[in-house]
């Protein structure tokens, strides 16, 4: 870490359970991109039963998971970590939730007769009906700053269909793939620095510009961060876009 530079403190929730589609790669990208710029990086985990310190990290991360693992996490989130995550969002802290983690940010995830609780951080519900899983390469267009359109490319595989409440903002508009529910053309959710998305595979190696936005947002640094040699990263992004047909 270079002198005078801040440290990005990341808390990974349930890294042992919520990590399908190489979602752990998101954390490696954050670490590398901090290190390459002389920004410090600290990672700690919060798993089942662990209290969560709402001041203990700049960025809270939860990956995707199977319904079985999600069930355990949903109950733990609701019983142990809910208030802390509301405190994080309340102080403008950054939260990134992918797929299974994203679904648990809302009111509930209904699977047949069972309803898993969400932490109600954002106004959305997810329902697992009898329909086919929504699978494939996907790309979305988003506007993080007014007038600045960017593309996120990734892979989605979810049985749940997510519906945003009225007035709740999607992360982006579907260019290719299914998005939140395969019908309304919306993908993910974004409220300030709380972000949820179905895109993984994993998300950040394919979209390093978005990793940089998360780092800058979490640390309160000006965006964009100083440029890196991103030839490989740009090629990875282009390939992910190509795979989705965009
Ligand atoms: N279990 C959830 C679903 O199928 C989320 C899956 C995932 O994280 N890929 O909808």
Short mmCIF file of C-alpha atoms and ligand atoms in Angstrom, two decimals:
data_model
loop_
_atom_site.label_atom_id
_atom_site.label_comp_id
_atom_site.label_asym_id
_atom_site.label_seq_id
_atom_site.Cartn_x
_atom_site.Cartn_y
_atom_site.Cartn_z
CA UNK A 1 0.00 0.00 0.00
CA UNK A 2 1.37 3.42 -0.94
CA UNK A 3 1.77 6.05 1.77
CA UNK A 4 -1.23 8.31 2.16
CA UNK A 5 -3.51 5.97 0.24
CA UNK A 6 -6.75 4.65 1.74
CA UNK A 7 -7.55 0.98 2.38
CA UNK A 8 -10.60 -0.70 0.91
CA UNK A 9 -12.13 -2.89 3.62
CA UNK A 10 -14.33 -5.60 2.12
CA UNK A 11 -16.65 -7.88 4.05
CA UNK A 12 -17.71 -11.01 2.14
CA UNK A 13 -20.94 -12.50 3.44
CA UNK A 14 -21.13 -16.30 3.43
CA UNK A 15 -18.18 -16.80 1.05
CA UNK A 16 -18.33 -20.54 1.80
CA UNK A 17 -21.98 -20.87 0.75
CA UNK A 18 -22.69 -18.10 -1.75
CA UNK A 19 -20.03 -18.46 -4.40
CA UNK A 20 -21.32 -20.21 -7.51
CA UNK A 21 -20.18 -19.21 -11.00
CA UNK A 22 -16.78 -18.15 -9.67
CA UNK A 23 -18.29 -15.25 -7.76
CA UNK A 24 -15.19 -15.28 -5.56
CA UNK A 25 -13.37 -13.90 -8.60
CA UNK A 26 -15.12 -10.60 -7.93
CA UNK A 27 -13.13 -10.26 -4.72
CA UNK A 28 -9.85 -11.07 -6.47
CA UNK A 29 -10.49 -8.33 -8.99
CA UNK A 30 -11.19 -5.78 -6.28
CA UNK A 31 -8.00 -6.80 -4.49
CA UNK A 32 -5.81 -6.64 -7.62
CA UNK A 33 -7.14 -3.32 -8.81
CA UNK A 34 -6.59 -1.79 -5.39
CA UNK A 35 -3.07 -3.20 -5.12
CA UNK A 36 -2.09 -2.03 -8.61
CA UNK A 37 -2.97 1.52 -7.59
CA UNK A 38 -1.32 1.43 -4.19
CA UNK A 39 -4.70 1.32 -2.42
CA UNK A 40 -4.72 -0.97 0.62
CA UNK A 41 -7.04 -3.98 0.66
CA UNK A 42 -8.47 -5.93 3.59
CA UNK A 43 -10.90 -8.80 3.29
CA UNK A 44 -12.82 -10.49 6.03
CA UNK A 45 -15.73 -12.87 6.03
CA UNK A 46 -19.02 -12.91 7.89
CA UNK A 47 -20.72 -16.27 7.82
CA UNK A 48 -23.65 -18.03 9.48
CA UNK A 49 -24.17 -16.80 13.03
CA UNK A 50 -21.54 -14.03 12.85
CA UNK A 51 -22.63 -10.57 13.94
CA UNK A 52 -22.01 -7.94 11.26
CA UNK A 53 -20.33 -4.66 12.11
CA UNK A 54 -21.99 -1.93 10.00
CA UNK A 55 -18.88 0.26 10.32
CA UNK A 56 -16.39 -2.57 9.78
CA UNK A 57 -16.15 -2.42 5.98
CA UNK A 58 -16.48 -0.02 3.07
CA UNK A 59 -17.96 -2.63 0.75
CA UNK A 60 -20.21 -5.55 1.70
CA UNK A 61 -20.43 -8.35 -0.81
CA UNK A 62 -22.75 -11.34 -1.18
CA UNK A 63 -22.53 -13.77 -4.10
CA UNK A 64 -24.88 -16.23 -5.72
CA UNK A 65 -26.03 -19.57 -4.39
CA UNK A 66 -28.20 -22.61 -4.82
CA UNK A 67 -31.68 -22.53 -3.29
CA UNK A 68 -30.47 -24.89 -0.52
CA UNK A 69 -27.59 -22.66 0.60
CA UNK A 70 -29.67 -19.56 0.09
CA UNK A 71 -32.22 -20.88 2.57
CA UNK A 72 -29.59 -20.99 5.35
CA UNK A 73 -28.32 -17.53 4.44
CA UNK A 74 -31.81 -16.03 4.18
CA UNK A 75 -32.64 -17.05 7.74
CA UNK A 76 -29.29 -15.84 9.06
CA UNK A 77 -29.55 -12.54 7.19
CA UNK A 78 -33.03 -11.94 8.55
CA UNK A 79 -32.21 -12.94 12.13
CA UNK A 80 -28.60 -11.85 12.61
CA UNK A 81 -27.47 -9.33 9.98
CA UNK A 82 -30.56 -7.45 8.84
CA UNK A 83 -30.23 -4.40 11.11
CA UNK A 84 -26.52 -4.03 10.38
CA UNK A 85 -27.10 -4.06 6.63
CA UNK A 86 -29.81 -1.42 7.00
CA UNK A 87 -27.31 0.66 8.97
CA UNK A 88 -24.73 0.22 6.18
CA UNK A 89 -27.21 1.42 3.56
CA UNK A 90 -28.35 4.24 5.86
CA UNK A 91 -24.84 5.67 6.13
CA UNK A 92 -24.32 5.39 2.35
CA UNK A 93 -22.08 2.30 2.55
CA UNK A 94 -21.65 0.18 -0.56
CA UNK A 95 -23.33 -3.20 -0.97
CA UNK A 96 -22.98 -5.49 -3.99
CA UNK A 97 -25.23 -8.53 -4.14
CA UNK A 98 -25.16 -11.04 -6.99
CA UNK A 99 -27.98 -13.37 -8.05
CA UNK A 100 -28.94 -15.43 -4.98
CA UNK A 101 -27.62 -12.64 -2.77
CA UNK A 102 -29.52 -10.05 -4.82
CA UNK A 103 -32.78 -11.95 -4.37
CA UNK A 104 -32.38 -11.74 -0.58
CA UNK A 105 -32.15 -7.92 -0.57
CA UNK A 106 -35.89 -7.68 -1.18
CA UNK A 107 -39.02 -8.58 0.76
CA UNK A 108 -39.00 -12.32 0.13
CA UNK A 109 -38.08 -15.19 -2.15
CA UNK A 110 -41.04 -17.51 -2.65
CA UNK A 111 -40.38 -21.07 -3.74
CA UNK A 112 -43.61 -23.03 -4.05
CA UNK A 113 -45.15 -23.27 -0.61
CA UNK A 114 -42.11 -21.87 1.12
CA UNK A 115 -41.28 -18.20 1.53
CA UNK A 116 -37.75 -17.21 2.47
CA UNK A 117 -37.46 -13.85 4.21
CA UNK A 118 -35.53 -11.02 2.59
CA UNK A 119 -33.91 -8.16 4.48
CA UNK A 120 -36.19 -5.56 2.86
CA UNK A 121 -33.39 -3.22 1.94
CA UNK A 122 -34.98 -2.56 -1.43
CA UNK A 123 -38.55 -2.85 -2.65
CA UNK A 124 -38.62 -6.07 -4.68
CA UNK A 125 -39.96 -9.61 -4.49
CA UNK A 126 -38.69 -12.80 -6.08
CA UNK A 127 -40.84 -15.79 -6.99
CA UNK A 128 -39.69 -19.19 -8.19
CA UNK A 129 -42.53 -20.41 -10.37
CA UNK A 130 -42.70 -23.49 -12.57
CA UNK A 131 -41.13 -21.74 -15.52
CA UNK A 132 -37.78 -22.65 -17.00
CA UNK A 133 -34.58 -21.33 -15.49
CA UNK A 134 -33.40 -18.13 -17.13
CA UNK A 135 -29.94 -19.05 -18.36
CA UNK A 136 -27.36 -17.60 -20.71
CA UNK A 137 -24.98 -14.81 -21.54
CA UNK A 138 -26.49 -11.42 -20.93
CA UNK A 139 -25.70 -7.74 -21.29
CA UNK A 140 -27.33 -4.66 -19.87
CA UNK A 141 -27.04 -0.94 -20.43
CA UNK A 142 -26.84 1.32 -17.42
CA UNK A 143 -26.41 4.96 -16.60
CA UNK A 144 -24.37 5.34 -13.41
CA UNK A 145 -23.94 9.05 -13.99
CA UNK A 146 -26.53 11.09 -15.92
CA UNK A 147 -25.85 10.89 -19.66
CA UNK A 148 -23.08 8.28 -19.32
CA UNK A 149 -24.28 4.98 -20.77
CA UNK A 150 -22.14 1.90 -20.07
CA UNK A 151 -22.53 -1.82 -20.70
CA UNK A 152 -22.22 -4.66 -18.19
CA UNK A 153 -21.85 -8.13 -19.66
CA UNK A 154 -22.14 -11.40 -17.79
CA UNK A 155 -23.91 -14.71 -17.38
CA UNK A 156 -27.21 -15.41 -15.68
CA UNK A 157 -28.74 -18.62 -14.34
CA UNK A 158 -31.73 -18.21 -12.06
CA UNK A 159 -35.04 -19.87 -11.45
CA UNK A 160 -36.38 -16.94 -9.48
CA UNK A 161 -38.13 -14.02 -11.17
CA UNK A 162 -37.61 -10.68 -9.51
CA UNK A 163 -40.12 -7.86 -9.71
CA UNK A 164 -39.22 -4.35 -8.59
CA UNK A 165 -41.74 -2.32 -6.65
CA UNK A 166 -43.10 0.91 -8.13
CA UNK A 167 -40.47 3.62 -8.08
CA UNK A 168 -37.61 1.19 -7.45
CA UNK A 169 -34.79 1.72 -9.92
CA UNK A 170 -33.30 -1.13 -11.92
CA UNK A 171 -29.55 -1.31 -12.32
CA UNK A 172 -29.98 -1.36 -16.08
CA UNK A 173 -31.97 -2.17 -19.18
CA UNK A 174 -31.61 -5.60 -20.80
CA UNK A 175 -29.76 -5.58 -24.12
CA UNK A 176 -29.45 -9.36 -24.30
CA UNK A 177 -30.64 -12.13 -22.01
CA UNK A 178 -33.53 -12.27 -19.55
CA UNK A 179 -32.82 -9.87 -16.71
CA UNK A 180 -34.95 -9.73 -13.59
CA UNK A 181 -37.86 -11.78 -14.85
CA UNK A 182 -37.68 -12.29 -18.61
CA UNK A 183 -40.58 -9.95 -19.26
CA UNK A 184 -40.11 -6.32 -18.24
CA UNK A 185 -36.68 -5.66 -19.78
CA UNK A 186 -35.16 -4.61 -16.47
CA UNK A 187 -32.08 -6.01 -14.75
CA UNK A 188 -30.92 -5.72 -11.17
CA UNK A 189 -31.56 -2.93 -8.73
CA UNK A 190 -29.68 0.16 -7.71
CA UNK A 191 -30.47 2.48 -4.87
CA UNK A 192 -27.55 4.80 -4.27
CA UNK A 193 -24.63 2.56 -3.47
CA UNK A 194 -26.76 -0.57 -2.93
CA UNK A 195 -26.50 -2.69 -6.07
CA UNK A 196 -28.05 -6.05 -6.91
CA UNK A 197 -27.67 -7.95 -10.18
CA UNK A 198 -28.20 -11.36 -11.73
CA UNK A 199 -24.98 -11.06 -13.72
CA UNK A 200 -22.15 -13.31 -12.75
CA UNK A 201 -19.67 -15.64 -14.28
CA UNK A 202 -18.18 -13.66 -12.43
CA UNK A 203 -19.24 -10.05 -12.89
CA UNK A 204 -16.18 -7.92 -12.12
CA UNK A 205 -13.46 -9.62 -14.23
CA UNK A 206 -15.70 -9.07 -17.24
CA UNK A 207 -16.48 -5.47 -16.30
CA UNK A 208 -13.47 -3.96 -14.55
CA UNK A 209 -14.76 -0.44 -15.12
CA UNK A 210 -17.60 -1.40 -12.76
CA UNK A 211 -15.14 -2.80 -10.20
CA UNK A 212 -13.42 0.60 -10.29
CA UNK A 213 -16.72 2.39 -9.81
CA UNK A 214 -17.40 0.23 -6.75
CA UNK A 215 -13.95 0.93 -5.29
CA UNK A 216 -14.29 4.68 -5.91
CA UNK A 217 -17.82 4.77 -4.50
CA UNK A 218 -16.96 2.72 -1.42
CA UNK A 219 -13.92 4.89 -0.62
CA UNK A 220 -15.43 8.22 -1.68
CA UNK A 221 -12.70 8.70 -4.31
CA UNK A 222 -13.25 10.57 -7.57
CA UNK A 223 -14.48 8.32 -10.38
CA UNK A 224 -12.83 7.32 -12.68
CA UNK A 225 -9.83 6.10 -10.70
CA UNK A 226 -6.38 6.48 -12.28
CA UNK A 227 -6.18 4.31 -15.42
CA UNK A 228 -4.41 0.93 -15.45
CA UNK A 229 -3.08 -1.09 -18.34
CA UNK A 230 -6.36 -2.82 -19.10
CA UNK A 231 -5.68 -4.49 -22.45
CA UNK A 232 -6.56 -7.96 -21.14
CA UNK A 233 -9.50 -6.66 -19.15
CA UNK A 234 -10.90 -4.86 -22.18
CA UNK A 235 -10.53 -8.05 -24.21
CA UNK A 236 -12.41 -9.99 -21.50
CA UNK A 237 -15.19 -7.40 -21.58
CA UNK A 238 -15.38 -7.51 -25.37
CA UNK A 239 -15.54 -11.31 -25.32
CA UNK A 240 -18.34 -11.30 -22.73
CA UNK A 241 -20.28 -8.82 -24.88
CA UNK A 242 -19.65 -10.88 -27.98
CA UNK A 243 -20.92 -14.01 -26.18
CA UNK A 244 -24.16 -12.22 -25.37
CA UNK A 245 -24.51 -10.97 -28.95
CA UNK A 246 -24.06 -7.29 -28.08
N1 LIG B 1 -31.10 -20.06 -6.35
C1 LIG B 1 -31.46 -18.88 -7.06
C2 LIG B 1 -32.28 -19.17 -8.29
O1 LIG B 1 -32.16 -20.18 -8.91
C3 LIG B 1 -30.21 -18.06 -7.41
C4 LIG B 1 -29.27 -18.81 -8.31
C5 LIG B 1 -27.94 -18.13 -8.48
O2 LIG B 1 -27.41 -17.45 -7.58
N2 LIG B 1 -27.34 -18.38 -9.62
O3 LIG B 1 -33.10 -18.37 -8.67
#
